[in-house]
Amino acid sequence: MSEEKLKIIRNSVDEYKKLPKDKQMFILGFMQGVLSNQQDNSKKKELQEV
């Protein structure tokens, strides 16, 4: 991973830690939804390839 991407990730983590707990939970829920959607999409692609 490039140094620029690592810097963006570190800055994002720092900003995340500054948020109130309820806002942190919102972000985590959003991220879980995104990951779940990506997993569903890759499963659909696998089924289409077969």
PDB file of N, CA and C in Angstrom:
ATOM      1  N   MET A   1       0.852  -1.172   0.000  1.00  0.00           N
ATOM      2  CA  MET A   1       0.000   0.000   0.000  1.00  0.00           C
ATOM      3  C   MET A   1       0.900   1.237   0.000  1.00  0.00           C
ATOM      4  N   SER A   2       0.489   2.234  -0.759  1.00  0.00           N
ATOM      5  CA  SER A   2       1.323   3.433  -0.880  1.00  0.00           C
ATOM      6  C   SER A   2       1.306   4.244   0.416  1.00  0.00           C
ATOM      7  N   GLU A   3       2.328   5.044   0.574  1.00  0.00           N
ATOM      8  CA  GLU A   3       2.447   5.892   1.761  1.00  0.00           C
ATOM      9  C   GLU A   3       1.278   6.878   1.849  1.00  0.00           C
ATOM     10  N   GLU A   4       0.821   7.355   0.695  1.00  0.00           N
ATOM     11  CA  GLU A   4      -0.298   8.305   0.669  1.00  0.00           C
ATOM     12  C   GLU A   4      -1.571   7.662   1.218  1.00  0.00           C
ATOM     13  N   LYS A   5      -1.839   6.418   0.806  1.00  0.00           N
ATOM     14  CA  LYS A   5      -3.028   5.720   1.297  1.00  0.00           C
ATOM     15  C   LYS A   5      -2.935   5.458   2.793  1.00  0.00           C
ATOM     16  N   LEU A   6      -1.747   5.083   3.267  1.00  0.00           N
ATOM     17  CA  LEU A   6      -1.554   4.855   4.693  1.00  0.00           C
ATOM     18  C   LEU A   6      -1.796   6.138   5.493  1.00  0.00           C
ATOM     19  N   LYS A   7      -1.355   7.256   4.946  1.00  0.00           N
ATOM     20  CA  LYS A   7      -1.554   8.539   5.616  1.00  0.00           C
ATOM     21  C   LYS A   7      -3.044   8.873   5.706  1.00  0.00           C
ATOM     22  N   ILE A   8      -3.784   8.617   4.640  1.00  0.00           N
ATOM     23  CA  ILE A   8      -5.226   8.863   4.636  1.00  0.00           C
ATOM     24  C   ILE A   8      -5.913   7.990   5.688  1.00  0.00           C
ATOM     25  N   ILE A   9      -5.512   6.722   5.765  1.00  0.00           N
ATOM     26  CA  ILE A   9      -6.105   5.809   6.742  1.00  0.00           C
ATOM     27  C   ILE A   9      -5.806   6.277   8.161  1.00  0.00           C
ATOM     28  N   ARG A  10      -4.569   6.645   8.409  1.00  0.00           N
ATOM     29  CA  ARG A  10      -4.196   7.115   9.761  1.00  0.00           C
ATOM     30  C   ARG A  10      -4.970   8.374  10.148  1.00  0.00           C
ATOM     31  N   ASN A  11      -5.101   9.307   9.214  1.00  0.00           N
ATOM     32  CA  ASN A  11      -5.849  10.534   9.496  1.00  0.00           C
ATOM     33  C   ASN A  11      -7.321  10.226   9.757  1.00  0.00           C
ATOM     34  N   SER A  12      -7.872   9.291   9.011  1.00  0.00           N
ATOM     35  CA  SER A  12      -9.268   8.905   9.200  1.00  0.00           C
ATOM     36  C   SER A  12      -9.481   8.282  10.577  1.00  0.00           C
ATOM     37  N   VAL A  13      -8.548   7.446  10.994  1.00  0.00           N
ATOM     38  CA  VAL A  13      -8.638   6.811  12.314  1.00  0.00           C
ATOM     39  C   VAL A  13      -8.573   7.866  13.408  1.00  0.00           C
ATOM     40  N   ASP A  14      -7.683   8.815  13.260  1.00  0.00           N
ATOM     41  CA  ASP A  14      -7.568   9.882  14.257  1.00  0.00           C
ATOM     42  C   ASP A  14      -8.872  10.682  14.368  1.00  0.00           C
ATOM     43  N   GLU A  15      -9.464  11.009  13.232  1.00  0.00           N
ATOM     44  CA  GLU A  15     -10.719  11.763  13.234  1.00  0.00           C
ATOM     45  C   GLU A  15     -11.863  10.922  13.812  1.00  0.00           C
ATOM     46  N   TYR A  16     -11.867   9.637  13.487  1.00  0.00           N
ATOM     47  CA  TYR A  16     -12.893   8.722  14.003  1.00  0.00           C
ATOM     48  C   TYR A  16     -12.856   8.686  15.531  1.00  0.00           C
ATOM     49  N   LYS A  17     -11.658   8.618  16.092  1.00  0.00           N
ATOM     50  CA  LYS A  17     -11.508   8.541  17.546  1.00  0.00           C
ATOM     51  C   LYS A  17     -12.007   9.805  18.244  1.00  0.00           C
ATOM     52  N   LYS A  18     -12.038  10.922  17.539  1.00  0.00           N
ATOM     53  CA  LYS A  18     -12.496  12.189  18.117  1.00  0.00           C
ATOM     54  C   LYS A  18     -14.021  12.285  18.174  1.00  0.00           C
ATOM     55  N   LEU A  19     -14.715  11.421  17.426  1.00  0.00           N
ATOM     56  CA  LEU A  19     -16.171  11.483  17.358  1.00  0.00           C
ATOM     57  C   LEU A  19     -16.809  10.977  18.649  1.00  0.00           C
ATOM     58  N   PRO A  20     -18.027  11.473  18.962  1.00  0.00           N
ATOM     59  CA  PRO A  20     -18.768  10.908  20.089  1.00  0.00           C
ATOM     60  C   PRO A  20     -19.123   9.445  19.795  1.00  0.00           C
ATOM     61  N   LYS A  21     -19.382   8.677  20.846  1.00  0.00           N
ATOM     62  CA  LYS A  21     -19.630   7.240  20.712  1.00  0.00           C
ATOM     63  C   LYS A  21     -20.774   6.934  19.757  1.00  0.00           C
ATOM     64  N   ASP A  22     -21.863   7.720  19.785  1.00  0.00           N
ATOM     65  CA  ASP A  22     -22.999   7.422  18.903  1.00  0.00           C
ATOM     66  C   ASP A  22     -22.638   7.632  17.435  1.00  0.00           C
ATOM     67  N   LYS A  23     -21.811   8.611  17.161  1.00  0.00           N
ATOM     68  CA  LYS A  23     -21.376   8.841  15.776  1.00  0.00           C
ATOM     69  C   LYS A  23     -20.434   7.723  15.322  1.00  0.00           C
ATOM     70  N   GLN A  24     -19.583   7.238  16.236  1.00  0.00           N
ATOM     71  CA  GLN A  24     -18.699   6.124  15.908  1.00  0.00           C
ATOM     72  C   GLN A  24     -19.523   4.892  15.546  1.00  0.00           C
ATOM     73  N   MET A  25     -20.590   4.631  16.302  1.00  0.00           N
ATOM     74  CA  MET A  25     -21.436   3.472  16.034  1.00  0.00           C
ATOM     75  C   MET A  25     -22.125   3.610  14.680  1.00  0.00           C
ATOM     76  N   PHE A  26     -22.540   4.828  14.330  1.00  0.00           N
ATOM     77  CA  PHE A  26     -23.160   5.062  13.024  1.00  0.00           C
ATOM     78  C   PHE A  26     -22.183   4.713  11.902  1.00  0.00           C
ATOM     79  N   ILE A  27     -20.942   5.186  12.041  1.00  0.00           N
ATOM     80  CA  ILE A  27     -19.923   4.923  11.016  1.00  0.00           C
ATOM     81  C   ILE A  27     -19.660   3.418  10.913  1.00  0.00           C
ATOM     82  N   LEU A  28     -19.563   2.727  12.055  1.00  0.00           N
ATOM     83  CA  LEU A  28     -19.321   1.286  12.019  1.00  0.00           C
ATOM     84  C   LEU A  28     -20.466   0.555  11.335  1.00  0.00           C
ATOM     85  N   GLY A  29     -21.695   0.959  11.626  1.00  0.00           N
ATOM     86  CA  GLY A  29     -22.852   0.338  10.985  1.00  0.00           C
ATOM     87  C   GLY A  29     -22.839   0.561   9.485  1.00  0.00           C
ATOM     88  N   PHE A  30     -22.495   1.765   9.078  1.00  0.00           N
ATOM     89  CA  PHE A  30     -22.413   2.074   7.651  1.00  0.00           C
ATOM     90  C   PHE A  30     -21.350   1.204   6.980  1.00  0.00           C
ATOM     91  N   MET A  31     -20.186   1.091   7.614  1.00  0.00           N
ATOM     92  CA  MET A  31     -19.098   0.298   7.050  1.00  0.00           C
ATOM     93  C   MET A  31     -19.489  -1.175   6.947  1.00  0.00           C
ATOM     94  N   GLN A  32     -20.198  -1.684   7.944  1.00  0.00           N
ATOM     95  CA  GLN A  32     -20.648  -3.075   7.888  1.00  0.00           C
ATOM     96  C   GLN A  32     -21.614  -3.277   6.734  1.00  0.00           C
ATOM     97  N   GLY A  33     -22.479  -2.306   6.494  1.00  0.00           N
ATOM     98  CA  GLY A  33     -23.408  -2.395   5.375  1.00  0.00           C
ATOM     99  C   GLY A  33     -22.679  -2.408   4.043  1.00  0.00           C
ATOM    100  N   VAL A  34     -21.681  -1.585   3.910  1.00  0.00           N
ATOM    101  CA  VAL A  34     -20.894  -1.538   2.672  1.00  0.00           C
ATOM    102  C   VAL A  34     -20.184  -2.871   2.443  1.00  0.00           C
ATOM    103  N   LEU A  35     -19.560  -3.397   3.496  1.00  0.00           N
ATOM    104  CA  LEU A  35     -18.857  -4.674   3.362  1.00  0.00           C
ATOM    105  C   LEU A  35     -19.819  -5.809   3.024  1.00  0.00           C
ATOM    106  N   SER A  36     -20.969  -5.805   3.652  1.00  0.00           N
ATOM    107  CA  SER A  36     -21.972  -6.833   3.377  1.00  0.00           C
ATOM    108  C   SER A  36     -22.423  -6.765   1.924  1.00  0.00           C
ATOM    109  N   ASN A  37     -22.629  -5.564   1.427  1.00  0.00           N
ATOM    110  CA  ASN A  37     -23.050  -5.366   0.042  1.00  0.00           C
ATOM    111  C   ASN A  37     -21.972  -5.859  -0.922  1.00  0.00           C
ATOM    112  N   GLN A  38     -20.721  -5.591  -0.619  1.00  0.00           N
ATOM    113  CA  GLN A  38     -19.627  -6.051  -1.473  1.00  0.00           C
ATOM    114  C   GLN A  38     -19.559  -7.573  -1.491  1.00  0.00           C
ATOM    115  N   GLN A  39     -19.758  -8.192  -0.336  1.00  0.00           N
ATOM    116  CA  GLN A  39     -19.727  -9.647  -0.267  1.00  0.00           C
ATOM    117  C   GLN A  39     -20.874 -10.238  -1.079  1.00  0.00           C
ATOM    118  N   ASP A  40     -22.056  -9.632  -0.984  1.00  0.00           N
ATOM    119  CA  ASP A  40     -23.204 -10.105  -1.757  1.00  0.00           C
ATOM    120  C   ASP A  40     -22.932  -9.987  -3.252  1.00  0.00           C
ATOM    121  N   ASN A  41     -22.346  -8.874  -3.656  1.00  0.00           N
ATOM    122  CA  ASN A  41     -22.049  -8.662  -5.075  1.00  0.00           C
ATOM    123  C   ASN A  41     -21.023  -9.665  -5.590  1.00  0.00           C
ATOM    124  N   SER A  42     -20.003  -9.974  -4.792  1.00  0.00           N
ATOM    125  CA  SER A  42     -18.999 -10.931  -5.260  1.00  0.00           C
ATOM    126  C   SER A  42     -19.588 -12.340  -5.320  1.00  0.00           C
ATOM    127  N   LYS A  43     -20.517 -12.672  -4.431  1.00  0.00           N
ATOM    128  CA  LYS A  43     -21.174 -13.982  -4.501  1.00  0.00           C
ATOM    129  C   LYS A  43     -22.031 -14.077  -5.761  1.00  0.00           C
ATOM    130  N   LYS A  44     -22.713 -12.987  -6.104  1.00  0.00           N
ATOM    131  CA  LYS A  44     -23.535 -12.973  -7.312  1.00  0.00           C
ATOM    132  C   LYS A  44     -22.661 -13.152  -8.559  1.00  0.00           C
ATOM    133  N   LYS A  45     -21.498 -12.499  -8.578  1.00  0.00           N
ATOM    134  CA  LYS A  45     -20.580 -12.629  -9.713  1.00  0.00           C
ATOM    135  C   LYS A  45     -20.093 -14.064  -9.854  1.00  0.00           C
ATOM    136  N   GLU A  46     -19.778 -14.702  -8.708  1.00  0.00           N
ATOM    137  CA  GLU A  46     -19.306 -16.077  -8.734  1.00  0.00           C
ATOM    138  C   GLU A  46     -20.390 -16.988  -9.323  1.00  0.00           C
ATOM    139  N   LEU A  47     -21.628 -16.764  -8.930  1.00  0.00           N
ATOM    140  CA  LEU A  47     -22.720 -17.594  -9.436  1.00  0.00           C
ATOM    141  C   LEU A  47     -22.945 -17.378 -10.930  1.00  0.00           C
ATOM    142  N   GLN A  48     -22.756 -16.152 -11.395  1.00  0.00           N
ATOM    143  CA  GLN A  48     -22.942 -15.852 -12.813  1.00  0.00           C
ATOM    144  C   GLN A  48     -21.842 -16.480 -13.660  1.00  0.00           C
ATOM    145  N   GLU A  49     -20.636 -16.610 -13.103  1.00  0.00           N
ATOM    146  CA  GLU A  49     -19.517 -17.163 -13.845  1.00  0.00           C
ATOM    147  C   GLU A  49     -19.650 -18.679 -14.022  1.00  0.00           C
ATOM    148  N   VAL A  50     -20.417 -19.316 -13.165  1.00  0.00           N
ATOM    149  CA  VAL A  50     -20.534 -20.786 -13.226  1.00  0.00           C
ATOM    150  C   VAL A  50     -21.498 -21.210 -14.279  1.00  0.00           C
TER     151      VAL A  50
END
